[in-house]
C-alpha positions as a printed NumPy array, in Angstrom:
array([[104.292,  90.377, 134.178],
       [104.849,  87.452, 135.914],
       [103.684,  83.757, 134.086],
       [104.525,  80.706, 133.683],
       [106.134,  78.667, 130.762],
       [102.397,  76.943, 129.967],
       [ 99.881,  79.556, 131.905],
       [ 98.828,  82.142, 130.519],
       [ 96.285,  81.577, 127.725],
       [ 95.561,  85.825, 127.218],
       [ 98.706,  87.39 , 127.999],
       [ 97.652,  91.201, 126.956],
       [ 96.038,  92.61 , 130.103],
       [ 92.885,  93.72 , 127.424],
       [ 92.648,  94.224, 123.655],
       [ 93.005,  97.741, 123.103],
       [ 96.94 ,  97.095, 124.263],
       [ 97.195,  95.928, 120.489],
       [ 96.77 ,  99.32 , 119.428],
       [ 99.606, 100.538, 121.822],
       [101.908,  98.012, 120.326],
       [101.227,  98.632, 117.119],
       [101.431, 102.189, 117.182],
       [104.971, 101.901, 118.127],
       [105.773,  99.318, 116.218],
       [104.565, 100.904, 112.998],
       [104.301, 104.939, 113.915],
       [104.187, 106.548, 110.36 ],
       [107.017, 109.156, 110.048],
       [109.63 , 106.586, 111.548],
       [112.403, 105.626, 109.594],
       [113.128, 102.225, 109.921],
       [115.933, 102.503, 112.368],
       [113.95 , 104.2  , 115.237],
       [111.35 , 101.769, 115.453],
       [111.036, 100.418, 118.648],
       [112.595,  96.619, 119.077],
       [110.942,  94.316, 121.286],
       [112.157,  91.794, 123.859],
       [110.795,  89.925, 126.44 ],
       [113.249,  92.784, 129.07 ],
       [111.446,  95.503, 127.169],
       [107.98 ,  94.281, 126.703],
       [107.438,  91.142, 128.225],
       [103.478,  91.226, 128.136],
       [103.84 ,  91.549, 124.135],
       [106.887,  89.135, 124.279],
       [104.684,  86.33 , 126.077],
       [101.533,  87.102, 124.252],
       [104.168,  86.07 , 121.001],
       [105.799,  83.058, 122.787],
       [102.289,  81.777, 122.857],
       [101.253,  82.825, 119.202],
       [104.652,  81.058, 117.665],
       [104.072,  78.047, 120.176],
       [100.44 ,  76.871, 119.519],
       [ 99.639,  78.756, 115.59 ],
       [100.8  ,  75.005, 113.71 ],
       [ 99.126,  74.06 , 110.463],
       [ 96.802,  71.197, 111.796],
       [ 95.64 ,  74.564, 114.582],
       [ 94.959,  77.396, 111.519],
       [ 93.385,  74.464, 109.323],
       [ 90.889,  73.439, 112.336],
       [ 89.842,  76.809, 113.131],
       [ 89.557,  77.451, 109.309],
       [ 87.006,  74.531, 109.444],
       [ 85.214,  75.687, 112.635],
       [ 84.497,  79.524, 111.237],
       [ 85.21 ,  80.112, 107.476],
       [ 82.328,  77.228, 107.275],
       [ 80.294,  80.969, 108.293],
       [ 77.69 ,  79.232, 110.958],
       [ 77.962,  82.012, 113.828],
       [ 74.72 ,  83.641, 112.636],
       [ 74.227,  86.894, 111.085],
       [ 74.089,  90.248, 112.218],
       [ 74.762,  93.817, 110.312],
       [ 77.49 ,  95.673, 110.051],
       [ 76.203,  98.084, 112.868],
       [ 75.038,  94.952, 115.147],
       [ 78.25 ,  93.738, 114.798],
       [ 80.117,  96.894, 115.897],
       [ 77.783,  96.935, 118.558],
       [ 78.73 ,  93.547, 119.984],
       [ 82.386,  93.983, 119.471],
       [ 81.547,  96.868, 121.586],
       [ 81.341,  94.784, 124.637],
       [ 85.037,  94.173, 124.639],
       [ 85.534,  97.918, 125.63 ],
       [ 87.714,  97.931, 128.787],
       [ 85.959, 100.731, 131.017],
       [ 88.847, 100.724, 133.57 ],
       [ 91.507, 101.329, 130.229],
       [ 93.177, 105.067, 131.8  ],
       [ 93.962, 105.895, 128.33 ],
       [ 90.795, 105.642, 126.153],
       [ 87.324, 105.86 , 126.617],
       [ 86.539, 105.28 , 123.228],
       [ 84.328, 102.127, 122.129],
       [ 85.236, 100.258, 119.358],
       [ 82.38 , 101.647, 117.366],
       [ 84.051, 104.493, 117.914],
       [ 87.548, 103.225, 116.713],
       [ 86.272, 102.152, 113.759],
       [ 84.502, 105.283, 112.754],
       [ 87.671, 107.184, 113.521],
       [ 89.449, 104.659, 111.206],
       [ 87.09 , 105.276, 108.166],
       [ 86.679, 109.143, 108.294],
       [ 90.537, 109.524, 108.184],
       [ 91.109, 107.251, 104.941],
       [ 87.695, 109.096, 103.657],
       [ 89.544, 112.417, 104.716],
       [ 92.742, 110.828, 102.435],
       [ 90.583, 111.06 ,  99.42 ],
       [ 90.742, 106.854,  99.028],
       [ 87.958, 105.685,  97.372],
       [ 84.391, 104.58 ,  99.045],
       [ 85.2  , 101.028,  99.349],
       [ 88.173, 101.58 , 101.075],
       [ 86.234, 103.602, 103.352],
       [ 84.076, 101.007, 104.378],
       [ 86.876,  98.513, 104.79 ],
       [ 88.406, 100.758, 107.688],
       [ 85.435, 100.524, 108.915],
       [ 84.879,  96.502, 109.118],
       [ 88.565,  95.891, 109.593],
       [ 88.961,  95.085, 113.23 ],
       [ 85.152,  93.367, 113.371],
       [ 86.846,  90.083, 113.208],
       [ 87.988,  90.33 , 116.741],
       [ 84.596,  89.121, 117.699],
       [ 85.928,  85.963, 117.893],
       [ 87.165,  86.985, 121.496],
       [ 83.803,  87.097, 121.962],
       [ 83.346,  83.3  , 120.94 ],
       [ 85.846,  82.417, 123.476],
       [ 89.1  ,  82.512, 121.836],
       [ 92.285,  83.472, 123.151],
       [ 93.97 ,  86.482, 122.04 ],
       [ 97.15 ,  84.802, 120.769],
       [ 94.457,  83.457, 118.367],
       [ 92.924,  86.901, 117.105],
       [ 95.537,  89.525, 117.316],
       [ 99.038,  89.838, 116.549],
       [101.242,  89.731, 113.579],
       [100.236,  86.52 , 110.988],
       [102.57 ,  84.867, 108.511],
       [102.419,  81.781, 106.95 ],
       [101.737,  78.555, 108.523],
       [103.03 ,  75.054, 106.801],
       [106.657,  76.124, 104.934],
       [109.971,  78.111, 106.945],
       [109.304,  81.133, 109.232],
       [110.919,  84.126, 108.187],
       [113.718,  86.169, 110.163],
       [111.111,  89.052, 109.547],
       [108.207,  87.997, 112.246],
       [108.336,  89.618, 115.006],
       [110.401,  87.419, 117.832],
       [111.311,  84.436, 115.851],
       [112.986,  82.926, 118.519],
       [109.802,  81.523, 119.985],
       [108.526,  79.162, 116.798],
       [111.612,  76.791, 118.158],
       [108.914,  75.7  , 120.579],
       [106.462,  75.109, 117.887],
       [105.747,  71.552, 116.957],
       [105.753,  72.402, 113.277],
       [109.764,  73.041, 113.389],
       [109.966,  69.166, 114.065],
       [107.994,  68.364, 110.394],
       [110.721,  69.229, 107.301],
       [108.347,  69.793, 104.647],
       [107.414,  72.613, 106.994],
       [110.53 ,  73.876, 107.351],
       [111.612,  73.965, 103.419],
       [111.408,  77.605, 101.587],
       [108.352,  76.633,  99.734],
       [106.81 ,  74.108, 102.529],
       [103.742,  72.953, 101.884],
       [103.165,  75.232,  98.62 ],
       [104.17 ,  76.017,  94.586],
       [106.854,  79.151,  94.153],
       [104.572,  82.009,  93.248],
       [101.645,  79.805,  93.811],
       [ 99.605,  83.291,  95.435],
       [ 99.321,  83.931,  98.957],
       [ 95.348,  83.361,  98.074],
       [ 96.571,  80.101,  98.428],
       [ 98.699,  80.173, 101.106],
       [ 96.898,  79.401, 104.842],
       [ 97.919,  82.119, 107.227],
       [ 97.997,  81.781, 111.186],
       [ 94.837,  82.573, 112.368],
       [ 92.843,  85.359, 113.438],
       [ 90.64 ,  88.039, 113.3  ],
       [ 92.275,  88.864, 109.927],
       [ 91.318,  85.534, 107.728],
       [ 88.115,  86.016, 109.084],
       [ 86.9  ,  89.322, 108.467],
       [ 88.163,  88.931, 105.053],
       [ 86.299,  85.77 , 104.488],
       [ 82.708,  86.905, 105.941],
       [ 82.926,  89.892, 103.11 ],
       [ 83.867,  87.804, 100.102],
       [ 80.112,  88.223,  98.572],
       [ 80.916,  92.204,  99.33 ],
       [ 84.098,  94.208,  98.238],
       [ 86.47 ,  94.191,  95.85 ],
       [ 89.675,  92.089,  95.997],
       [ 91.721,  95.424,  97.318],
       [ 89.835,  95.436, 100.022],
       [ 89.987,  91.976, 100.888],
       [ 94.132,  91.593, 100.477],
       [ 94.031,  94.769, 102.921],
       [ 91.093,  92.602, 105.637],
       [ 93.216,  89.254, 105.167],
       [ 97.055,  90.844, 105.04 ],
       [ 97.063,  94.039, 107.072],
       [ 98.523,  92.261, 109.825],
       [100.847,  90.192, 107.359],
       [103.673,  92.546, 108.516],
       [106.889,  90.512, 107.629],
       [105.484,  90.39 , 103.936],
       [104.164,  94.309, 102.986],
       [106.41 ,  96.028, 105.171],
       [109.998,  94.086, 105.395],
       [109.704,  92.321, 102.153],
       [109.536,  88.306, 103.097],
       [107.511,  85.707, 101.396],
       [107.92 ,  86.832,  97.723],
       [108.747,  83.678,  96.776],
       [105.3  ,  82.497,  97.141],
       [103.647,  85.786,  95.483],
       [102.163,  86.184,  92.235],
       [101.311,  89.064,  89.439],
       [ 98.046,  89.553,  91.34 ],
       [ 99.608,  89.773,  95.282],
       [102.318,  92.169,  93.558],
       [ 99.59 ,  94.286,  92.492],
       [ 97.619,  94.527,  95.586],
       [100.751,  95.028,  97.507],
       [100.489,  98.827,  97.146],
       [ 96.784,  98.883,  98.785],
       [ 97.752,  96.776, 101.733],
       [100.67 ,  99.213, 102.234],
       [ 99.336, 102.303, 101.649],
       [ 96.311, 101.071, 104.702],
       [ 99.227, 101.075, 107.193],
       [101.136, 103.473, 109.089],
       [104.561, 103.114, 107.172],
       [106.972, 105.772, 105.524],
       [107.298, 103.597, 102.43 ],
       [105.736, 100.587, 100.241],
       [108.172,  98.022,  99.285],
       [108.501,  97.81 ,  95.608],
       [108.776,  94.113,  95.439],
       [107.678,  91.735,  92.389],
       [106.917,  87.339,  91.859],
       [110.339,  85.743,  91.132],
       [109.837,  84.392,  88.176],
       [108.15 ,  80.796,  87.757]])
């Protein structure tokens, strides 16, 4: 995939490519040493996606998008209407799957039901991707999907393609490049601004309807640096530590990181 450094705003050919990336990177049953290593040579499409994502997901961008979308002014849809709306993202030319977005969500929720998880978690499995309707509002894929991370503090080297943060304007803001940045020690992840995307958006929509465990799964299921690699524990509080096993158990993985917040 040939792209000039500032040309592509949608480096993935279709949103379904994201599921292929996650399947390879975090597939259940693999030892950590067996996870695929991604670089620009091995997977140029994903590398280009993260180059743009890491350059543009700044504090200013995140705060602006939170202001634009977290007021929930886009109108109202039922869950099924939202799933039908999301179906328009399906690429009919995709040779690998003919599933609609609704069928994908049903597969996820039925797998959770099969594993004996509580009913609220079954519901969470069904709605977890509905925030991808941001693409239908005109948002670029780099601002909708992808691993998420805190903005306003130093980036962890456990974030995929950390080298691309060098082009982010926040790299030149000294306050944003300290361990805690704009946050206090053990402030709690609910008080941290995450890079903008479908995770935070759907969690904001469903705040009145689902328990905290579900909201953590929705908001942080793409925060792999935390729940898969144990980064950012210095921002955690006791609630985060209690919620971590729920988030980790909702993601294909071989183990749940056992971490506790550092003392105040």
